[in-house]
Amino acid sequence: MAAFPRRIVLCFFLLLILTVPVLAATAPHISLAVDATEAPRKIFHARMTIPANPGTLTLYYPKWIPGEHGPTGPIQDLTGLKFTANGQTLKWRRDLLDGWTIHVEVPPGAGDVEASLDFISPPGSEGLYTAAASATDKMSVISWNTMLLYPAGWTSDELTYEARLRLPAGWKFGTPLPVASRAAGEVKFKPASLTTLVDSPVITGEYLLVVPLAENPRREMDIAADSAGALNVPPEVFDHYKSLVDQAEKLFGAHHYREYHFVYSLSDHVAHFGLEHHESNDSRSEERALVDWQKRLLAAGLLPHEYVHSWNGKYRRPADLTTPDFEKPMQDDLLWVYEGLTSYLGDLLSARSGVRTPEQYRDSLAQIAADLDHRSGRSWRNLQDTADAVPAMQGAPHQWESWRRPLDYYDEDVLNWLWVDTIIRQQTHGKKSMDDFCHLFHGGQSGPPEVKTYTFDDVVNTLNQVAPYDWRGFWTERLTNHGPGAPLAGIEGSGWKLVYDETRSELIRTEEEQQRRISAEYSIGLKLREDGDVTDTIEGMPAASAGIGPGMKVVAVNGKKFSADVLRDALREGKNSSAPFELLAESTDYYKTYKIDYHGGEKYPRLERDESKPDVLGNIIKPR
Ligand SMILES: [Zn+2]
């Protein structure tokens, strides 16, 4: 620096000051045209125009997808990739260190690069979230992140996309993305930042039902189904979702969206999950999930959970999950708030709104508690690690789930946040609750989407504002302990007890029937499918101790051909016998008899009222 004359250095700085705003003002404006007319074939075509300079243009395919908590961008389904400039085909090469990065050689004189690409939506259950099956003969969900590239060097807030979408003939659509115009078969959207575009899925289909839930701001359901019959929904179902919207507003005291769309797919041929957005959620259930009461019961938690995310996850977001684009890795250490608190509040709202009855809410809570109470993997792996490991482990199979530990920061934190709610109520003699935390943490001023980041300290400080307590110590212990047993203090502190008896709850019966499985995990530590396939065994419980493991197939019980009833009979009869009962199982082509020394009968969880204490849980789920 000393070698430069002072005047030149000054000029250099002036130049810098003058050019920075100019550069910032020229963030690329990209046009994107998606052709979804071949959705039933599960192939989508996209064309983009990207401003570029001669040299190397580095483009990213979105990799870390908000809400998916991992590098799940379906790069293997990005196909047909071609680049041209001035009618000339350009050379491109994938980055050797990151497969989601593409380098394009732009020749001198080229202004815009035209990119064309195809996205193949996989059939069946391959892929995670938006990477999984998303199109059928009658409907589709467009997740923009799967159908675009973006240039390096800009944040997703800085890049502007002007999107157009062609739909199959006769298909209608719903989306939170503001529409500029629509003509025959094509929708033109208003320019939006890349952040907003990726946050705004489009649902489209031949059978599409729009259900208004509330006005000022507008809240609606946009439901596409594989049949007209699947949309023949009893009106009280929508009354409960109207109440959900109302109860959420009361819980948080404000909202952070311009309008809100429940983008809901009903199909047996798309992947089933929920993905949160600021102004919508992309939720997908079975075709008859709104018309068949059993399927409705099993899907009851989905929409309340995803709706809560508009506040908890999108508006309030862990700093470690708030990244400038979709390339920078996300860190999942605070998922116990992002997902755990969302699960607690979503379940609570499902009861306050009537989406679940109080009994259905308690059955679900009992099952969560019982499952966590039988989680053998907690002996080696703490709760914090189930969140930290998500980018590496979220696609793990169900086999060995109990020993590996699945995504326990969802369910175990339902129990922990209930515990927090009861502590707040005890400390403040019933004057404060988690509702006060939600007002402070998620409320504020209503308005369009914005992101307010937080850290562990912010959570502890807000809890202390509601009720002074050793919250740092509480959460440190909850996140790092190794059990044994589930944290049941919230259930017990709210006037209830987790008990086991021989009667299956409505929820467990429905799950067994609908999901074709058998719940013997609370008695002998054995999870099976209806046909005898063992999906999991719980380490230390009778089936595992006898030598049975996931992947085997039970074919007979005490010499009789296997069925759910035959197994249940054996469990019941074992109570009056000191002899073990026998399971014949097939294991990698070999048949072997396993002796189960168990005499405790059938066992299923439920919550029982503790009359020595007030019914705080009843108060927690009472409509506001
Ligand atoms: Zn969630």
XYZ file of C-alpha atoms and ligand atoms in Angstrom:
625
model
C 0.000 0.000 0.000
C 2.908 2.378 0.826
C 4.125 2.068 -2.790
C 0.982 3.776 -4.135
C 0.892 7.581 -4.296
C -1.700 8.851 -1.828
C -3.883 10.387 -4.576
C -4.202 7.047 -6.396
C -5.181 5.289 -3.188
C -7.836 7.942 -2.609
C -9.099 7.554 -6.170
C -9.216 3.803 -5.690
C -11.384 4.195 -2.585
C -13.634 6.734 -4.352
C -14.015 4.280 -7.214
C -14.875 1.559 -4.716
C -17.469 3.754 -3.002
C -18.997 4.698 -6.339
C -19.049 1.193 -7.816
C -20.388 -0.784 -4.845
C -23.928 0.649 -5.052
C -23.878 0.274 -8.840
C -22.901 -3.411 -8.540
C -25.497 -4.002 -5.842
C -28.162 -2.494 -8.088
C -27.377 -4.914 -10.880
C -28.276 -8.146 -9.115
C -29.495 -10.384 -11.923
C -33.123 -10.380 -12.937
C -33.809 -13.892 -14.181
C -36.735 -15.128 -16.209
C -37.945 -18.662 -15.595
C -40.552 -20.473 -17.680
C -41.709 -23.854 -16.371
C -43.722 -26.154 -18.599
C -45.717 -28.570 -16.433
C -47.943 -29.872 -19.229
C -46.219 -33.264 -19.009
C -46.739 -33.554 -15.234
C -48.578 -36.915 -15.616
C -45.368 -38.271 -17.233
C -43.489 -36.832 -14.228
C -41.209 -34.665 -16.356
C -41.077 -30.871 -16.119
C -39.272 -28.597 -18.578
C -37.778 -25.248 -17.610
C -36.098 -22.462 -19.576
C -34.182 -19.632 -17.963
C -32.557 -16.432 -19.160
C -29.629 -15.461 -16.946
C -27.629 -12.229 -17.432
C -23.930 -13.125 -17.629
C -20.493 -11.744 -18.417
C -17.866 -13.445 -20.582
C -15.779 -15.912 -18.596
C -16.957 -18.604 -16.186
C -20.568 -18.408 -15.049
C -21.026 -20.446 -11.862
C -24.556 -21.688 -11.280
C -26.022 -23.550 -8.324
C -28.855 -26.054 -8.194
C -30.553 -25.492 -4.794
C -28.994 -27.988 -2.398
C -29.892 -27.082 1.212
C -33.673 -26.684 1.097
C -35.260 -24.653 3.916
C -37.400 -26.848 6.131
C -35.804 -30.042 4.827
C -32.830 -29.545 7.180
C -30.313 -31.221 4.897
C -28.662 -31.270 1.442
C -31.764 -32.779 -0.153
C -31.955 -30.847 -3.458
C -32.631 -33.684 -5.970
C -29.591 -33.152 -8.202
C -29.901 -36.677 -9.633
C -33.219 -35.661 -11.184
C -31.854 -32.554 -12.899
C -31.573 -33.647 -16.538
C -31.563 -32.287 -20.087
C -29.213 -29.479 -19.067
C -28.154 -27.227 -21.973
C -26.771 -23.698 -22.204
C -26.681 -21.344 -25.185
C -25.690 -17.727 -25.808
C -26.368 -15.915 -29.080
C -27.563 -19.223 -30.485
C -24.249 -20.923 -29.694
C -24.102 -24.005 -27.444
C -21.893 -23.442 -24.390
C -19.587 -25.897 -22.642
C -20.287 -26.723 -19.009
C -18.721 -28.851 -16.314
C -19.845 -29.941 -12.873
C -17.717 -28.872 -9.920
C -15.496 -31.692 -8.720
C -16.019 -30.862 -5.051
C -19.743 -30.061 -5.123
C -22.096 -31.900 -7.468
C -24.778 -29.184 -7.203
C -22.437 -26.575 -8.777
C -22.180 -26.101 -12.561
C -19.557 -23.973 -14.334
C -20.516 -22.619 -17.778
C -17.988 -21.096 -20.205
C -19.460 -17.842 -21.547
C -17.767 -16.544 -24.736
C -16.876 -12.877 -25.359
C -19.797 -10.800 -26.574
C -22.482 -12.911 -24.920
C -24.980 -10.947 -22.826
C -27.544 -13.455 -21.614
C -27.184 -17.178 -21.143
C -30.202 -19.287 -22.003
C -30.469 -22.400 -19.842
C -32.851 -25.258 -20.395
C -33.326 -28.163 -18.036
C -35.728 -30.951 -17.141
C -36.752 -32.110 -13.693
C -37.870 -35.705 -13.330
C -40.208 -36.241 -10.413
C -39.458 -39.763 -9.210
C -42.245 -42.329 -8.913
C -42.904 -44.242 -5.691
C -41.232 -43.421 -2.420
C -37.710 -42.555 -3.550
C -36.251 -39.268 -2.360
C -36.965 -37.028 0.608
C -39.575 -34.251 0.794
C -39.824 -32.204 -2.411
C -37.341 -34.557 -4.067
C -39.865 -37.384 -3.710
C -42.942 -38.256 -5.815
C -44.826 -35.023 -6.597
C -46.892 -35.704 -9.723
C -49.780 -37.992 -10.671
C -52.167 -38.305 -13.575
C -54.477 -35.750 -11.949
C -52.339 -33.370 -9.896
C -48.897 -32.068 -9.082
C -46.992 -29.813 -6.707
C -44.439 -27.480 -8.269
C -41.495 -26.899 -5.908
C -39.590 -24.185 -7.731
C -36.250 -25.169 -6.168
C -36.329 -28.404 -8.159
C -36.678 -26.589 -11.492
C -34.140 -23.773 -11.507
C -30.505 -22.730 -11.223
C -29.155 -19.522 -9.740
C -25.903 -17.616 -10.246
C -23.180 -17.594 -7.579
C -22.238 -14.336 -5.909
C -25.681 -13.207 -4.754
C -27.913 -13.992 -1.833
C -31.299 -15.526 -2.548
C -32.877 -12.269 -1.308
C -30.954 -10.270 -3.915
C -31.858 -12.360 -6.957
C -35.166 -11.582 -8.691
C -37.089 -14.216 -10.622
C -39.932 -13.596 -13.011
C -41.683 -16.946 -13.274
C -44.198 -18.283 -15.769
C -45.928 -21.633 -15.561
C -47.768 -23.665 -18.201
C -50.304 -26.149 -16.842
C -51.966 -29.224 -18.348
C -55.245 -28.368 -20.097
C -58.098 -27.882 -17.645
C -55.938 -27.982 -14.515
C -56.584 -25.328 -11.871
C -53.965 -24.057 -9.407
C -53.418 -22.530 -5.972
C -50.344 -20.752 -4.589
C -49.293 -17.959 -2.234
C -47.079 -16.530 -5.018
C -48.709 -13.299 -6.283
C -50.066 -13.677 -9.829
C -49.457 -10.945 -12.452
C -51.696 -12.315 -15.187
C -53.196 -15.493 -16.491
C -54.016 -16.507 -20.028
C -55.091 -19.820 -21.557
C -52.899 -22.449 -19.972
C -50.227 -20.044 -18.694
C -49.819 -18.162 -15.430
C -47.425 -15.237 -15.134
C -46.277 -14.411 -11.622
C -45.154 -11.077 -10.249
C -41.362 -10.737 -9.897
C -40.212 -12.245 -6.600
C -36.914 -12.817 -4.861
C -35.441 -16.295 -5.183
C -36.116 -16.714 -1.438
C -39.827 -16.005 -1.902
C -40.081 -18.107 -5.066
C -38.620 -21.194 -3.394
C -40.884 -20.495 -0.405
C -44.028 -20.466 -2.589
C -45.046 -23.819 -4.069
C -47.848 -24.142 -6.619
C -50.427 -26.916 -6.383
C -52.253 -27.780 -9.572
C -54.714 -30.409 -10.649
C -57.873 -31.409 -12.412
C -59.723 -31.659 -9.073
C -58.855 -28.599 -7.020
C -60.918 -27.275 -4.143
C -60.309 -23.825 -2.674
C -61.729 -23.461 0.839
C -61.727 -19.945 2.351
C -60.914 -20.110 6.078
C -60.639 -16.441 7.099
C -60.224 -12.943 5.670
C -57.980 -9.968 6.583
C -55.596 -11.407 5.786
C -56.863 -14.111 3.467
C -56.318 -17.671 4.681
C -57.429 -20.557 2.490
C -56.944 -24.222 1.713
C -55.924 -25.163 -1.828
C -56.600 -28.897 -2.019
C -55.793 -31.014 -5.067
C -56.869 -34.645 -5.077
C -56.606 -37.667 -7.332
C -60.413 -37.884 -7.524
C -63.501 -35.699 -7.168
C -64.769 -38.069 -4.455
C -61.779 -37.297 -2.216
C -62.960 -33.670 -2.049
C -66.473 -34.568 -0.856
C -65.509 -33.554 2.687
C -67.920 -33.208 5.647
C -68.282 -29.449 6.315
C -67.348 -29.730 10.014
C -63.840 -30.756 8.932
C -63.322 -27.293 7.453
C -64.956 -25.689 10.511
C -62.144 -27.201 12.574
C -59.524 -25.700 10.237
C -61.266 -22.304 10.470
C -60.983 -22.670 14.221
C -57.305 -23.650 13.859
C -56.579 -20.334 12.126
C -58.449 -18.465 14.866
C -56.778 -20.334 17.735
C -53.314 -19.815 16.236
C -53.911 -16.062 16.048
C -54.894 -16.113 19.730
C -51.855 -18.200 20.666
C -49.283 -15.975 18.937
C -51.040 -12.600 18.987
C -49.871 -11.653 15.468
C -49.077 -13.196 12.084
C -46.208 -12.834 9.639
C -47.652 -13.392 6.169
C -49.505 -11.378 3.510
C -51.907 -14.247 3.045
C -51.697 -17.920 3.889
C -52.420 -21.053 1.829
C -52.710 -24.625 3.087
C -51.392 -26.302 -0.080
C -52.737 -29.811 0.481
C -52.244 -32.858 -1.775
C -54.541 -35.851 -1.427
C -53.020 -38.737 -3.337
C -51.785 -42.277 -2.773
C -49.108 -41.666 -5.409
C -47.207 -38.682 -4.003
C -44.796 -38.815 -1.073
C -46.489 -38.086 2.275
C -44.939 -35.325 4.376
C -45.400 -31.697 5.328
C -43.068 -28.863 4.384
C -43.438 -25.455 5.934
C -43.274 -22.105 4.213
C -43.832 -18.547 5.416
C -47.124 -18.100 3.568
C -48.103 -21.699 2.919
C -47.395 -25.312 3.709
C -46.924 -28.120 1.225
C -48.648 -31.007 2.981
C -49.415 -34.355 1.399
C -51.640 -37.147 2.684
C -53.477 -40.180 1.384
C -56.200 -39.603 -1.204
C -59.055 -40.152 1.248
C -57.423 -38.372 4.212
C -60.264 -35.840 4.505
C -63.246 -38.100 3.799
C -62.382 -41.306 5.698
C -62.478 -40.733 9.492
C -59.685 -43.231 10.184
C -57.320 -41.617 7.701
C -58.400 -38.202 8.985
C -57.429 -39.256 12.524
C -53.967 -40.359 11.417
C -53.379 -37.116 9.466
C -54.855 -34.835 12.164
C -51.515 -33.535 13.408
C -50.112 -32.560 10.015
C -51.718 -29.214 9.101
C -51.610 -27.724 12.637
C -47.877 -28.565 12.816
C -47.080 -27.031 9.440
C -49.170 -23.940 10.180
C -47.289 -23.305 13.454
C -44.075 -23.269 11.412
C -45.081 -19.955 9.833
C -44.252 -18.480 13.258
C -41.816 -21.036 14.644
C -39.266 -21.890 11.979
C -39.978 -19.311 9.284
C -40.457 -16.010 11.223
C -38.393 -17.033 14.265
C -35.535 -19.111 12.873
C -32.376 -20.493 14.461
C -29.398 -18.358 13.387
C -27.586 -21.547 12.363
C -30.412 -22.401 9.941
C -30.571 -18.930 8.401
C -28.305 -19.043 5.370
C -27.791 -16.476 2.578
C -28.532 -18.952 -0.222
C -29.188 -22.679 -0.749
C -25.512 -23.576 -1.101
C -24.185 -22.723 2.344
C -24.689 -25.664 4.752
C -27.312 -25.420 7.485
C -26.684 -26.454 11.092
C -29.504 -28.250 12.872
C -28.552 -27.923 16.552
C -31.685 -25.920 17.478
C -34.211 -28.273 15.878
C -35.440 -29.066 19.401
C -37.025 -25.594 19.216
C -37.696 -25.402 15.465
C -39.371 -28.819 15.285
C -39.863 -29.822 18.925
C -41.751 -26.703 19.955
C -43.683 -26.783 16.670
C -44.789 -30.329 17.456
C -45.886 -29.322 20.966
C -47.802 -26.256 19.764
C -49.221 -28.009 16.690
C -50.631 -30.830 18.850
C -51.981 -28.292 21.332
C -53.717 -26.356 18.519
C -55.090 -29.577 17.033
C -56.977 -30.020 20.311
C -57.901 -26.352 20.859
C -59.368 -26.196 17.333
C -61.266 -29.478 17.458
C -59.163 -31.084 14.710
C -58.593 -33.670 17.466
C -60.909 -34.382 20.392
C -59.316 -34.093 23.866
C -59.238 -37.899 24.052
C -57.540 -38.189 20.650
C -54.990 -35.592 21.785
C -54.276 -37.588 24.958
C -54.040 -40.887 23.029
C -51.444 -39.293 20.776
C -49.513 -37.895 23.740
C -49.626 -41.291 25.480
C -48.218 -42.961 22.394
C -45.417 -40.411 22.067
C -44.520 -40.897 25.728
C -44.645 -44.700 25.484
C -42.538 -44.788 22.316
C -39.869 -42.596 23.898
C -40.071 -44.677 27.068
C -39.067 -47.698 24.960
C -36.267 -45.994 23.015
C -33.252 -48.212 23.649
C -30.885 -45.939 21.688
C -31.078 -43.198 24.280
C -28.512 -45.173 26.314
C -25.783 -44.307 23.790
C -27.134 -41.241 21.995
C -28.484 -38.054 23.507
C -31.377 -35.936 22.225
C -29.101 -33.129 21.002
C -27.321 -35.577 18.683
C -30.579 -36.591 17.019
C -30.792 -32.955 15.825
C -27.090 -32.383 15.105
C -26.918 -35.485 12.872
C -29.886 -34.679 10.625
C -27.962 -33.745 7.441
C -26.151 -37.084 7.623
C -28.877 -39.361 8.986
C -32.404 -38.180 8.188
C -32.961 -40.755 5.444
C -32.202 -43.703 7.769
C -34.503 -46.740 7.420
C -37.068 -47.811 10.042
C -35.196 -51.043 10.742
C -33.191 -50.700 13.972
C -34.931 -47.373 14.569
C -35.164 -47.787 18.347
C -31.460 -48.567 18.780
C -30.269 -46.018 16.207
C -32.748 -43.383 17.482
C -34.850 -41.619 14.825
C -35.620 -37.877 14.692
C -36.480 -37.766 18.402
C -36.207 -33.965 18.619
C -39.792 -33.945 17.320
C -41.556 -36.230 19.774
C -39.318 -36.121 22.837
C -39.533 -32.345 22.772
C -43.333 -32.532 22.834
C -42.797 -34.024 26.293
C -40.083 -31.508 27.192
C -42.063 -28.424 26.118
C -45.100 -29.741 28.018
C -42.782 -30.006 31.019
C -41.710 -26.369 30.414
C -45.372 -25.310 30.223
C -46.121 -26.962 33.581
C -43.024 -25.393 35.212
C -44.057 -21.917 33.997
C -47.528 -22.474 35.436
C -46.109 -23.704 38.768
C -43.575 -20.872 39.050
C -46.188 -18.191 38.308
C -49.034 -19.828 40.290
C -51.041 -20.302 37.102
C -50.705 -16.701 35.903
C -48.391 -17.453 32.957
C -47.996 -20.287 30.446
C -46.383 -21.162 27.128
C -49.008 -18.887 25.528
C -47.128 -15.950 27.097
C -43.844 -17.282 25.702
C -45.430 -17.511 22.224
C -46.690 -13.924 22.428
C -43.214 -12.679 23.366
C -41.201 -14.901 21.042
C -43.436 -15.224 17.960
C -45.868 -12.304 18.184
C -44.894 -8.661 17.720
C -46.240 -6.671 14.792
C -48.311 -8.409 12.111
C -47.010 -7.927 8.587
C -45.355 -9.583 5.593
C -42.788 -12.375 5.987
C -39.563 -11.505 7.773
C -36.948 -13.590 9.558
C -35.909 -12.913 13.148
C -33.064 -15.211 14.088
C -32.405 -16.630 17.548
C -29.835 -18.595 19.498
C -29.987 -20.924 22.526
C -29.477 -17.832 24.741
C -32.488 -16.055 23.226
C -34.725 -19.024 24.049
C -33.427 -19.130 27.645
C -33.779 -15.339 28.035
C -37.370 -15.288 26.747
C -38.307 -18.173 29.054
C -36.798 -16.181 31.935
C -38.890 -13.174 30.939
C -42.005 -15.326 31.310
C -40.954 -17.108 34.501
C -37.502 -16.897 36.128
C -36.044 -20.406 36.454
C -32.820 -22.270 35.679
C -33.856 -22.760 32.039
C -30.251 -23.077 30.855
C -29.714 -25.944 33.269
C -33.088 -27.468 32.398
C -32.466 -27.564 28.654
C -28.832 -28.596 28.973
C -29.945 -31.587 31.037
C -32.853 -32.424 28.718
C -30.609 -32.342 25.625
C -27.645 -34.276 26.998
C -29.071 -36.889 29.402
C -29.241 -40.596 28.621
C -32.439 -41.527 30.406
C -33.393 -44.231 31.140
C -37.026 -43.677 30.262
C -38.870 -40.804 28.646
C -39.201 -37.384 30.340
C -42.681 -37.795 31.832
C -42.608 -34.915 34.352
C -44.762 -32.706 32.071
C -47.519 -35.329 31.842
C -47.328 -35.972 35.593
C -47.151 -32.252 36.439
C -50.266 -31.615 34.371
C -52.404 -34.082 36.307
C -52.069 -37.290 34.281
C -50.124 -40.578 34.357
C -48.781 -42.779 31.573
C -50.175 -46.269 32.178
C -50.332 -49.492 30.166
C -53.293 -51.836 29.916
C -54.650 -54.457 27.534
C -56.991 -52.161 25.590
C -55.782 -50.612 22.372
C -56.638 -46.936 22.041
C -58.652 -45.788 19.030
C -55.400 -44.362 17.663
C -53.431 -47.600 17.980
C -56.285 -49.673 16.515
C -56.549 -47.248 13.615
C -52.811 -47.294 12.985
C -52.759 -51.089 13.037
C -55.627 -51.297 10.556
C -54.564 -48.498 8.242
C -50.838 -49.107 8.286
C -51.202 -52.897 8.363
C -48.967 -53.333 11.374
C -49.031 -54.874 14.825
C -48.016 -53.070 18.022
C -46.257 -55.547 20.256
C -43.472 -53.107 21.094
C -44.799 -52.224 24.558
C -45.091 -55.881 25.609
C -42.295 -57.904 23.999
C -40.441 -55.085 22.164
C -41.502 -56.281 18.712
C -42.777 -54.143 15.830
C -44.212 -56.121 12.937
C -46.095 -55.663 9.754
C -49.394 -57.500 9.370
C -47.628 -60.194 7.286
C -45.088 -60.927 10.033
C -42.184 -58.861 8.687
C -40.214 -57.588 11.674
C -39.553 -53.849 11.254
C -37.885 -53.315 14.613
C -37.031 -54.916 17.927
C -36.227 -53.060 21.102
C -32.872 -53.942 22.638
C -33.213 -55.464 26.101
C -36.856 -56.518 25.659
C -38.057 -60.147 25.301
C -38.120 -60.480 21.472
C -34.596 -59.064 21.055
C -33.317 -61.068 24.027
C -34.702 -64.222 22.388
C -32.675 -63.525 19.236
C -35.200 -61.854 16.938
C -34.090 -58.860 14.864
C -35.347 -56.511 12.134
C -35.561 -58.080 8.672
C -36.778 -61.476 9.953
C -40.313 -62.673 9.253
C -42.483 -64.331 11.894
C -44.401 -67.189 10.271
C -45.921 -69.067 13.236
C -46.781 -68.599 16.908
C -46.823 -71.690 19.141
C -46.921 -73.813 15.986
C -49.906 -71.971 14.440
C -49.718 -69.872 11.286
C -48.925 -66.255 12.168
C -51.610 -63.551 12.292
C -52.199 -60.545 14.508
C -54.910 -62.413 16.445
C -52.734 -65.503 16.913
C -49.929 -63.353 18.335
C -52.324 -61.459 20.639
C -53.796 -64.782 21.857
C -50.304 -66.005 22.715
C -49.546 -62.811 24.653
C -52.793 -63.162 26.628
C -52.390 -66.923 27.296
C -48.779 -66.399 28.420
C -50.100 -64.597 31.494
C -51.433 -67.901 32.856
C -48.426 -70.011 31.972
C -44.859 -70.198 33.196
C -43.649 -71.684 29.892
C -42.266 -69.367 27.221
C -44.222 -69.055 23.968
C -42.605 -69.827 20.638
C -42.208 -67.740 17.508
C -41.096 -69.476 14.318
C -39.308 -66.956 12.139
C -37.572 -66.954 8.790
C -34.143 -65.345 8.761
C -32.211 -65.126 5.469
C -33.771 -68.376 4.154
C -33.373 -70.251 7.473
C -36.243 -71.107 9.836
C -35.710 -71.053 13.551
C -37.837 -71.179 16.699
C -37.389 -68.398 19.237
C -38.611 -68.850 22.812
C -40.143 -65.707 24.297
C -40.134 -65.844 28.087
C -42.801 -63.212 28.713
C -45.915 -63.314 30.900
C -47.127 -59.726 31.078
C -50.000 -59.930 28.582
C -50.840 -57.315 25.974
C -49.711 -53.771 26.786
C -50.870 -50.530 25.247
C -50.310 -47.002 26.538
C -52.911 -44.475 27.618
C -53.099 -41.471 29.908
C -54.915 -41.914 33.201
C -56.130 -39.000 35.255
C -54.267 -38.397 38.549
C -57.073 -37.137 40.784
C -54.601 -35.902 43.404
C -53.636 -33.046 41.076
C -55.583 -30.426 39.080
C -56.214 -31.186 35.392
C -53.677 -28.707 33.980
C -53.513 -30.623 30.674
C -57.248 -30.092 30.213
C -56.661 -26.380 30.691
C -53.716 -26.335 28.252
C -55.849 -27.742 25.405
C -58.998 -25.721 26.136
C -59.934 -23.344 23.258
C -58.947 -19.713 23.912
Zn -41.921 -29.465 11.168
